[in-house]
Amino acid sequence: MTIGALLKTVRQYRPKADLTLIERAFAFADEAHAGQRRLSGEPYITHPLAAAATLAEFRMPEPVIAAALLHDVPEDTDRTLTDIEKTFGSDIAMLVGGVTKLGRVKYRGVDRSLEALRQVFVAMARDIRVILIKFADRLHNLETLDALPAAKQHRIALETLEIYAPIAQRLGIGDLKGRLEDEAFRFAFPKEYERVTTLMRDYRPQKEQQIATFRRAVQQELKHSPHLRIRFIDGRTKRLYSLYRKLQTHERDITRIYDLVALRIVVDRVQDCYGVLGALHAKWKPLKGRIKDYIAQPKPNGYRSLHTTVFTEQAGIVEIQIRTHDMHVEAEYGAAAHWQYKEHVDPRTVAKHYQWINDIVARQKEFSSTAAYLESLKVDVFRNHIFVFTPKGDVIELPEDATPVDFAYRIHSELGHRCTGAKVNEKMERLDTRLKSGDMVEIIAQRGKKKPSRDWLRFVKTATARSHIRHALR
Ligand code: MN
């Protein structure tokens, strides 16, 4: 990566970008890092250039690209953050300072790095752009990880899988999450990586060929519905780490993974999504229980699409994802999507879409000790999550195995205290029932009841519920 190539990338994604700021930041960083080399032997400046290019591909505005170019200056050169502030102003200095702080945090496993995690969330709550720069920094470090000693490779790879990829996932940045995971997978679990790569090599060509044939059949079929506005149809191959995770849960049988290669249909309007779904189901039979309407009920990270899985004569059982172009952009870029069409976006308006970040930071006050708070981060952020519905159709996100009591406390602490029973999918269930994604939960509450039951402490899963119960019993 050179400055010429970076400027070309910036122009490609943002034709009207003002390049002077980026050129000035490059000159500053290039001078500060002069003579330094990466462990790979390359001039150091290639690293900030690569990070900046990733952000340019995400159509990030000029100050973010400038901050990416400067991100290692305060830590690794004799130029300080104050120098950067004097030359580039407080906004860019704040971004660089945020990234520098995150870089100081040494990862020693989720259990022992929770304080570090808290800092990540404080930085994100302040300005989401900091974490986007950190992702770009991390991605290039992973791409050049070969040059590092094995122990360090392993640490960086694990930290990526346990912290950065889940955060990217929760920010809805599907593309970056997938790239971070696949780069880290190789170093974190080399044997499994080898196994999954081989498996993919054996199955993928045949599957892709079948999907190509099926794709033509779909195109042919949709010609009968000329009113539907289709933009494009393509096949999407599952990423390696995501396949590995799925193989762990699905009886390790690759033939039963129906989205190994999925068909993706991108259309103009929301009504075209449903129109296409109808046209496809008229021709190919859907698998029971696999039709998902994430348009009417988006995932909490904002993901929207229709999913269905159909029996085909061309390619066996195939998953199909149907979405508008806007939904497609959101699915790939997530939190970064806000910058896709607009030049000026207030980072605080973006933060509003990710209320959970502020919740995590604010919740600190609820806990009597730092240890308890940090424990809650571990459960609430990094466990697998399920999504359940209130009777009004609001989506509530909870950790795996959460119970109706966790649900009640997530809605409101008073509702938790007054809870006496729960209906799950309109049937009375015990309060220690393990909820599943898609369940509709209704809490039966008793007016005037103030005290929770001590028994609940045996089965609640969220730290929020646990801390409210303890507090009320005291
Ligand atoms: Mn760096």
Coordinates of C-alpha atoms and ligand atoms in Angstrom, one line a residue:
M1 CA 0.0 0.0 0.0
T2 CA 1.3 3.4 -1.0
I3 CA -0.1 6.9 -0.5
G4 CA -1.0 7.0 -4.2
A5 CA -3.0 3.8 -3.9
L6 CA -4.7 5.0 -0.8
L7 CA -5.8 8.3 -2.4
K8 CA -7.1 6.3 -5.4
T9 CA -9.2 4.1 -3.0
V10 CA -10.5 7.1 -1.2
R11 CA -11.6 8.7 -4.6
Q12 CA -13.1 5.5 -5.8
Y13 CA -15.5 5.2 -2.8
R14 CA -15.9 9.0 -2.2
P15 CA -15.4 10.9 -5.5
K16 CA -15.9 14.2 -3.8
A17 CA -13.5 13.6 -0.9
D18 CA -11.1 16.4 0.1
L19 CA -7.7 14.8 -0.2
T20 CA -5.5 17.6 1.3
L21 CA -6.2 16.5 4.9
I22 CA -5.3 12.9 4.1
E23 CA -2.1 14.0 2.3
R24 CA -1.1 16.2 5.3
A25 CA -1.8 13.3 7.8
F26 CA 0.3 11.0 5.6
A27 CA 3.2 13.4 5.4
F28 CA 3.1 13.8 9.2
A29 CA 3.0 10.1 9.9
D30 CA 5.5 9.2 7.2
E31 CA 8.0 11.6 8.8
A32 CA 7.3 10.5 12.3
H33 CA 7.7 6.8 11.5
A34 CA 10.8 7.4 9.2
G35 CA 13.3 4.6 9.4
Q36 CA 11.0 2.3 11.3
R37 CA 10.2 -1.1 10.0
R38 CA 7.6 -3.7 10.7
L39 CA 8.7 -7.2 11.8
S40 CA 8.0 -8.3 8.3
G41 CA 10.7 -5.9 7.1
E42 CA 8.4 -3.5 5.4
P43 CA 8.6 0.2 6.1
Y44 CA 6.3 0.9 9.1
I45 CA 4.1 3.4 7.2
T46 CA 2.6 0.6 5.2
H47 CA 0.7 -0.4 8.3
P48 CA -1.2 2.8 8.9
L49 CA -1.7 3.1 5.1
A50 CA -3.4 -0.3 5.0
A51 CA -5.6 0.5 8.0
A52 CA -6.6 3.8 6.3
A53 CA -7.4 2.0 3.1
T54 CA -9.8 -0.4 4.9
L55 CA -11.6 2.6 6.3
A56 CA -11.7 4.2 2.8
E57 CA -13.4 1.1 1.5
F58 CA -16.0 1.6 4.3
R59 CA -16.5 5.1 2.8
M60 CA -15.4 6.7 6.1
P61 CA -14.9 10.5 6.0
E62 CA -11.5 12.2 5.7
P63 CA -10.9 12.8 9.4
V64 CA -11.3 9.1 10.2
I65 CA -8.8 8.2 7.4
A66 CA -6.4 10.9 8.7
A67 CA -6.7 9.5 12.2
A68 CA -6.0 6.0 10.9
L69 CA -2.8 7.2 9.3
L70 CA -1.7 8.8 12.6
H71 CA -3.0 6.0 14.9
D72 CA 0.5 4.7 15.9
V73 CA 2.3 8.0 16.0
P74 CA 1.9 8.9 19.8
E75 CA 2.8 5.4 21.0
D76 CA 5.7 4.5 18.6
T77 CA 7.4 7.8 17.7
D78 CA 8.6 10.9 19.5
R79 CA 5.7 12.9 18.2
T80 CA 3.0 13.3 20.9
L81 CA -0.7 13.5 21.0
T82 CA -0.4 17.2 21.7
D83 CA 1.6 17.6 18.5
I84 CA -1.2 16.0 16.6
E85 CA -3.8 18.2 18.3
K86 CA -1.8 21.3 17.4
T87 CA -1.5 20.3 13.8
F88 CA -4.9 18.5 13.1
G89 CA -7.3 19.8 15.8
S90 CA -9.1 18.2 18.7
D91 CA -11.4 15.8 16.8
I92 CA -8.6 13.9 15.1
A93 CA -6.5 14.0 18.3
M94 CA -9.4 12.5 20.2
L95 CA -9.7 9.6 17.7
V96 CA -6.0 8.9 17.8
G97 CA -5.9 9.1 21.6
G98 CA -8.8 6.7 21.8
V99 CA -7.1 4.1 19.5
T100 CA -3.8 4.5 21.4
K101 CA -5.6 3.8 24.7
L102 CA -7.1 0.6 23.4
G103 CA -3.7 -0.5 22.1
R104 CA -2.2 -0.3 25.6
V105 CA -4.6 -2.9 26.9
K106 CA -2.8 -6.2 27.1
Y107 CA -5.1 -9.2 26.5
R108 CA -4.8 -12.2 28.8
G109 CA -8.1 -14.0 28.1
V110 CA -11.6 -12.7 28.6
D111 CA -11.6 -13.6 32.3
R112 CA -8.6 -11.5 33.2
S113 CA -9.1 -8.6 30.7
L114 CA -12.5 -7.4 31.7
E115 CA -11.2 -4.0 32.9
A116 CA -9.7 -3.6 29.4
L117 CA -13.1 -4.5 27.9
R118 CA -14.8 -1.8 30.0
Q119 CA -12.4 0.7 28.5
V120 CA -13.3 -0.5 25.0
F121 CA -17.0 0.2 25.8
V122 CA -16.3 3.6 27.3
A123 CA -14.4 4.6 24.2
M124 CA -17.2 3.3 22.0
A125 CA -19.9 5.1 23.9
R126 CA -17.9 8.3 23.5
D127 CA -17.3 7.9 19.8
I128 CA -18.0 4.8 17.7
R129 CA -15.4 5.8 15.1
V130 CA -12.6 4.8 17.5
I131 CA -13.6 1.2 17.4
L132 CA -13.9 1.3 13.6
I133 CA -10.2 2.5 13.4
K134 CA -9.2 -0.2 15.9
F135 CA -10.9 -2.9 13.7
A136 CA -9.0 -1.7 10.6
D137 CA -5.7 -1.6 12.6
R138 CA -6.4 -5.1 13.9
L139 CA -7.3 -6.5 10.5
H140 CA -4.0 -5.5 9.0
N141 CA -2.1 -6.8 12.0
L142 CA -3.8 -10.1 11.5
E143 CA -3.0 -10.1 7.8
T144 CA 0.7 -9.7 8.7
L145 CA 0.8 -11.9 11.7
D146 CA 3.1 -14.4 10.2
A147 CA 6.1 -12.3 11.1
L148 CA 5.3 -12.4 14.8
P149 CA 6.5 -15.0 17.4
A150 CA 3.9 -17.9 17.9
A151 CA 2.9 -16.9 21.5
K152 CA 2.0 -13.4 20.3
Q153 CA 0.2 -14.7 17.3
H154 CA -2.0 -16.8 19.5
R155 CA -2.7 -13.9 21.9
I156 CA -3.7 -11.5 19.2
A157 CA -5.8 -14.1 17.4
L158 CA -7.7 -15.1 20.5
E159 CA -8.3 -11.5 21.5
T160 CA -9.8 -10.9 18.1
L161 CA -12.1 -13.9 18.3
E162 CA -13.2 -13.2 21.9
I163 CA -13.5 -9.4 21.9
Y164 CA -13.2 -7.6 18.6
A165 CA -15.2 -9.9 16.3
P166 CA -18.2 -10.2 18.8
I167 CA -18.2 -6.4 19.0
A168 CA -18.2 -6.1 15.2
Q169 CA -21.0 -8.6 15.1
R170 CA -23.1 -6.6 17.7
L171 CA -22.4 -3.4 15.6
G172 CA -23.8 -5.3 12.6
I173 CA -20.6 -5.0 10.6
G174 CA -20.9 -8.4 9.0
D175 CA -18.2 -7.9 6.4
L176 CA -15.5 -6.9 8.9
K177 CA -16.6 -9.4 11.5
G178 CA -16.2 -12.2 8.9
R179 CA -12.8 -11.0 7.8
L180 CA -11.5 -10.6 11.3
E181 CA -12.6 -14.1 12.3
D182 CA -11.2 -15.8 9.3
E183 CA -7.8 -14.2 9.7
A184 CA -7.7 -14.9 13.4
F185 CA -9.0 -18.5 13.0
R186 CA -5.8 -19.6 11.3
F187 CA -3.6 -18.6 14.3
A188 CA -6.0 -19.3 17.1
F189 CA -6.9 -22.9 16.1
P190 CA -4.5 -24.0 13.4
K191 CA -5.5 -27.7 13.4
E192 CA -9.2 -26.9 13.1
Y193 CA -8.5 -24.3 10.5
E194 CA -6.7 -26.9 8.4
R195 CA -9.6 -29.4 8.8
V196 CA -12.3 -26.9 7.8
T197 CA -10.2 -25.6 4.9
T198 CA -9.9 -29.1 3.5
L199 CA -13.6 -29.8 4.0
M200 CA -14.4 -26.6 2.2
R201 CA -12.0 -27.5 -0.6
D202 CA -13.8 -30.8 -1.1
Y203 CA -17.3 -29.6 -1.0
R204 CA -17.3 -26.0 -2.3
P205 CA -16.6 -26.4 -6.1
Q206 CA -19.5 -28.8 -6.6
K207 CA -21.8 -26.8 -4.4
E208 CA -21.0 -23.6 -6.2
Q209 CA -21.6 -25.2 -9.5
Q210 CA -25.0 -26.4 -8.4
I211 CA -25.9 -23.0 -7.0
A212 CA -25.0 -21.4 -10.3
T213 CA -27.4 -23.8 -12.0
F214 CA -30.1 -23.1 -9.5
R215 CA -29.5 -19.3 -9.8
R216 CA -30.3 -19.5 -13.5
A217 CA -33.5 -21.4 -12.7
V218 CA -34.4 -18.7 -10.2
Q219 CA -33.7 -16.0 -12.8
Q220 CA -35.9 -17.8 -15.3
E221 CA -38.7 -18.3 -12.8
L222 CA -38.7 -14.6 -11.7
K223 CA -39.1 -13.6 -15.4
H224 CA -42.7 -14.6 -14.9
S225 CA -43.1 -11.8 -12.4
P226 CA -41.9 -8.8 -14.4
H227 CA -43.3 -6.4 -11.8
L228 CA -40.7 -7.4 -9.3
R229 CA -37.6 -5.2 -9.5
I230 CA -34.6 -7.4 -9.1
R231 CA -31.1 -5.8 -8.8
F232 CA -28.9 -8.8 -8.8
I233 CA -28.7 -12.4 -7.7
D234 CA -25.5 -14.0 -6.5
G235 CA -24.1 -16.9 -4.5
R236 CA -22.4 -16.2 -1.2
T237 CA -20.1 -18.8 0.2
K238 CA -20.0 -19.2 4.0
R239 CA -16.9 -18.0 5.7
L240 CA -14.5 -20.6 7.3
Y241 CA -14.8 -19.6 10.9
S242 CA -18.6 -19.3 10.7
L243 CA -18.7 -22.8 9.1
Y244 CA -16.4 -24.1 11.9
R245 CA -18.8 -22.8 14.5
K246 CA -21.8 -24.3 12.8
L247 CA -20.1 -27.6 12.4
Q248 CA -19.5 -27.7 16.2
T249 CA -23.3 -27.4 16.8
H250 CA -24.7 -29.3 13.9
E251 CA -23.6 -32.8 14.4
R252 CA -20.4 -32.0 12.5
D253 CA -22.1 -32.9 9.2
I254 CA -21.3 -30.5 6.4
T255 CA -24.0 -31.9 4.1
R256 CA -26.6 -30.6 6.6
I257 CA -25.4 -27.1 6.5
Y258 CA -27.7 -25.5 4.0
D259 CA -26.1 -22.1 3.7
L260 CA -22.6 -23.4 2.8
V261 CA -23.3 -21.5 -0.4
A262 CA -26.5 -19.4 -0.1
L263 CA -28.3 -17.5 -2.8
R264 CA -28.7 -13.8 -2.3
I265 CA -31.3 -11.8 -4.1
V266 CA -31.1 -8.0 -3.9
V267 CA -34.2 -6.1 -4.9
D268 CA -35.3 -2.4 -5.1
R269 CA -38.2 -2.2 -2.7
V270 CA -39.5 -3.9 0.5
Q271 CA -42.6 -5.2 -1.4
D272 CA -40.3 -6.8 -3.9
C273 CA -38.7 -8.9 -1.1
Y274 CA -42.1 -10.4 -0.2
G275 CA -43.0 -10.7 -3.9
V276 CA -39.8 -12.7 -4.6
L277 CA -40.4 -14.9 -1.5
G278 CA -43.9 -15.7 -2.8
A279 CA -42.7 -16.4 -6.3
L280 CA -40.0 -18.8 -5.0
H281 CA -42.3 -20.6 -2.7
A282 CA -44.8 -21.1 -5.5
K283 CA -42.1 -23.0 -7.4
W284 CA -39.9 -24.6 -4.7
K285 CA -41.1 -26.0 -1.4
P286 CA -39.8 -24.3 1.7
L287 CA -38.4 -26.3 4.7
K288 CA -40.6 -26.1 7.7
G289 CA -39.5 -23.6 10.4
R290 CA -36.8 -22.0 8.2
I291 CA -38.7 -19.0 6.9
K292 CA -37.4 -16.0 8.8
D293 CA -38.8 -12.5 8.5
Y294 CA -36.0 -10.2 9.8
I295 CA -37.6 -7.3 7.9
A296 CA -40.8 -7.2 10.1
Q297 CA -38.6 -8.2 13.1
P298 CA -35.0 -7.1 12.6
K299 CA -32.3 -8.6 14.7
P300 CA -31.2 -6.4 17.5
N301 CA -28.0 -5.4 15.7
G302 CA -30.2 -4.0 12.9
Y303 CA -29.9 -6.9 10.4
R304 CA -32.8 -7.0 8.0
S305 CA -33.6 -9.6 5.3
L306 CA -36.0 -12.4 4.5
H307 CA -34.5 -15.9 4.8
T308 CA -36.0 -19.1 3.5
T309 CA -34.6 -22.6 2.8
V310 CA -36.1 -24.5 -0.1
F311 CA -35.8 -28.0 -1.7
T312 CA -34.4 -27.7 -5.2
E313 CA -33.8 -30.2 -7.9
Q314 CA -30.6 -28.4 -9.0
A315 CA -28.7 -28.0 -5.7
G316 CA -30.5 -29.9 -3.0
I317 CA -31.5 -27.9 0.0
V318 CA -30.6 -24.2 -0.4
E319 CA -30.8 -21.1 1.8
I320 CA -32.0 -17.9 0.1
Q321 CA -31.6 -14.4 1.5
I322 CA -33.8 -11.7 0.1
R323 CA -33.2 -8.0 0.8
T324 CA -33.3 -4.5 -0.6
H325 CA -30.1 -2.7 -1.5
D326 CA -30.3 -0.5 1.6
M327 CA -30.6 -3.6 3.8
H328 CA -27.7 -5.1 1.9
V329 CA -25.5 -2.1 2.7
E330 CA -26.6 -2.2 6.3
A331 CA -25.8 -5.9 6.6
E332 CA -22.3 -5.4 5.4
Y333 CA -21.5 -2.1 7.0
G334 CA -23.7 -2.0 10.1
A335 CA -22.6 1.0 12.3
A336 CA -20.4 2.2 9.5
A337 CA -23.5 2.3 7.1
H338 CA -24.4 5.7 8.5
W339 CA -21.5 7.2 6.6
Q340 CA -22.4 5.5 3.3
Y341 CA -24.5 8.2 1.8
K342 CA -23.9 11.3 3.9
E343 CA -20.7 13.4 4.2
H344 CA -21.3 14.7 7.7
V345 CA -22.6 12.3 10.4
D346 CA -22.6 13.2 14.1
P347 CA -21.0 10.2 15.8
R348 CA -23.4 10.7 18.7
T349 CA -26.4 10.1 16.4
V350 CA -24.8 6.8 15.5
A351 CA -24.3 5.9 19.1
K352 CA -28.0 6.4 19.7
H353 CA -28.7 3.4 17.4
Y354 CA -26.5 1.3 19.7
Q355 CA -28.1 2.0 23.1
W356 CA -26.7 -1.2 24.5
I357 CA -23.2 0.4 24.5
N358 CA -24.4 3.3 26.7
D359 CA -26.4 0.7 28.8
I360 CA -23.2 -1.2 29.5
V361 CA -21.3 1.9 30.5
A362 CA -24.2 3.3 32.6
R363 CA -24.9 -0.1 34.3
Q364 CA -21.6 0.2 36.2
K365 CA -23.5 2.2 38.8
E366 CA -25.8 -0.7 39.6
F367 CA -23.1 -2.9 40.8
S368 CA -21.6 -2.8 44.2
S369 CA -18.2 -4.0 43.1
T370 CA -16.1 -3.7 40.0
A371 CA -15.7 -7.5 39.9
A372 CA -19.5 -7.9 39.8
Y373 CA -19.8 -5.4 37.0
L374 CA -17.1 -7.0 35.0
E375 CA -18.7 -10.3 35.4
S376 CA -21.9 -8.9 34.0
L377 CA -20.0 -7.7 30.9
K378 CA -18.7 -11.2 30.3
V379 CA -22.2 -12.7 30.4
D380 CA -24.2 -10.0 28.8
V381 CA -21.8 -9.1 25.9
F382 CA -19.8 -12.2 25.1
R383 CA -22.2 -15.1 25.6
N384 CA -24.3 -16.2 22.7
H385 CA -27.5 -14.2 22.6
I386 CA -31.1 -15.1 22.1
F387 CA -33.8 -12.7 21.0
V388 CA -37.3 -12.9 22.5
F389 CA -40.4 -10.9 22.1
T390 CA -42.6 -8.9 24.3
P391 CA -46.4 -9.3 23.7
K392 CA -46.2 -6.0 21.8
G393 CA -43.5 -7.4 19.5
D394 CA -40.5 -5.5 20.9
V395 CA -37.3 -7.5 20.7
I396 CA -35.4 -8.1 23.9
E397 CA -31.9 -9.5 23.7
L398 CA -30.8 -11.9 26.5
P399 CA -27.8 -14.2 27.0
E400 CA -28.3 -17.9 26.2
D401 CA -30.3 -19.9 28.8
A402 CA -31.9 -16.7 30.2
T403 CA -35.2 -17.2 32.1
P404 CA -38.5 -15.3 32.3
V405 CA -37.1 -13.6 35.5
D406 CA -34.1 -12.3 33.5
F407 CA -36.6 -11.0 30.9
A408 CA -38.7 -9.3 33.6
Y409 CA -35.7 -7.5 35.1
R410 CA -34.5 -6.5 31.7
I411 CA -37.8 -4.7 31.1
H412 CA -37.9 -3.0 34.4
S413 CA -36.6 -3.7 38.0
E414 CA -40.2 -3.2 39.4
L415 CA -41.6 -5.8 37.0
G416 CA -38.9 -8.2 38.1
H417 CA -39.8 -7.7 41.8
R418 CA -43.6 -8.1 41.1
C419 CA -43.2 -11.1 38.9
T420 CA -45.2 -14.2 39.9
G421 CA -45.4 -16.2 36.8
A422 CA -44.8 -16.2 33.0
K423 CA -46.5 -17.2 29.8
V424 CA -44.1 -18.3 27.1
N425 CA -45.8 -18.5 23.7
E426 CA -49.1 -18.1 25.5
K427 CA -48.6 -21.1 27.8
M428 CA -47.9 -20.8 31.5
E429 CA -44.3 -21.9 32.2
R430 CA -42.1 -22.1 35.2
L431 CA -40.0 -19.1 36.1
D432 CA -36.8 -21.1 35.6
T433 CA -37.7 -22.1 32.0
R434 CA -34.8 -21.6 29.6
L435 CA -36.0 -19.2 26.9
K436 CA -35.3 -19.7 23.2
S437 CA -34.9 -17.3 20.4
G438 CA -38.3 -16.3 19.0
D439 CA -40.2 -17.0 22.2
M440 CA -42.9 -14.5 23.1
V441 CA -42.8 -13.8 26.8
E442 CA -45.5 -12.3 29.0
I443 CA -44.8 -11.6 32.7
I444 CA -47.6 -12.2 35.2
A445 CA -47.1 -9.6 37.9
Q446 CA -48.8 -9.1 41.2
R447 CA -49.7 -5.5 42.1
G448 CA -48.0 -4.3 45.2
K449 CA -45.5 -7.2 45.5
K450 CA -42.2 -5.7 46.3
K451 CA -39.9 -8.6 47.1
P452 CA -38.3 -11.0 44.7
S453 CA -37.8 -14.6 45.8
R454 CA -34.4 -15.7 47.1
D455 CA -34.8 -18.9 45.0
W456 CA -34.5 -17.0 41.8
L457 CA -30.8 -16.5 42.5
R458 CA -30.3 -20.2 41.8
F459 CA -31.3 -19.8 38.1
V460 CA -31.1 -16.3 36.8
K461 CA -28.5 -15.8 34.1
T462 CA -28.1 -12.0 33.8
A463 CA -26.0 -10.0 36.2
T464 CA -28.6 -7.3 36.1
A465 CA -31.3 -9.6 37.5
R466 CA -28.9 -11.0 40.1
S467 CA -27.9 -7.6 41.3
H468 CA -31.5 -6.3 41.5
I469 CA -32.6 -9.4 43.5
R470 CA -29.7 -9.2 45.9
H471 CA -30.3 -5.5 46.4
A472 CA -34.1 -5.9 47.1
L473 CA -33.5 -8.8 49.6
R474 CA -31.0 -6.8 51.6
Ligands
MN1 MN -1.4 -0.1 14.6

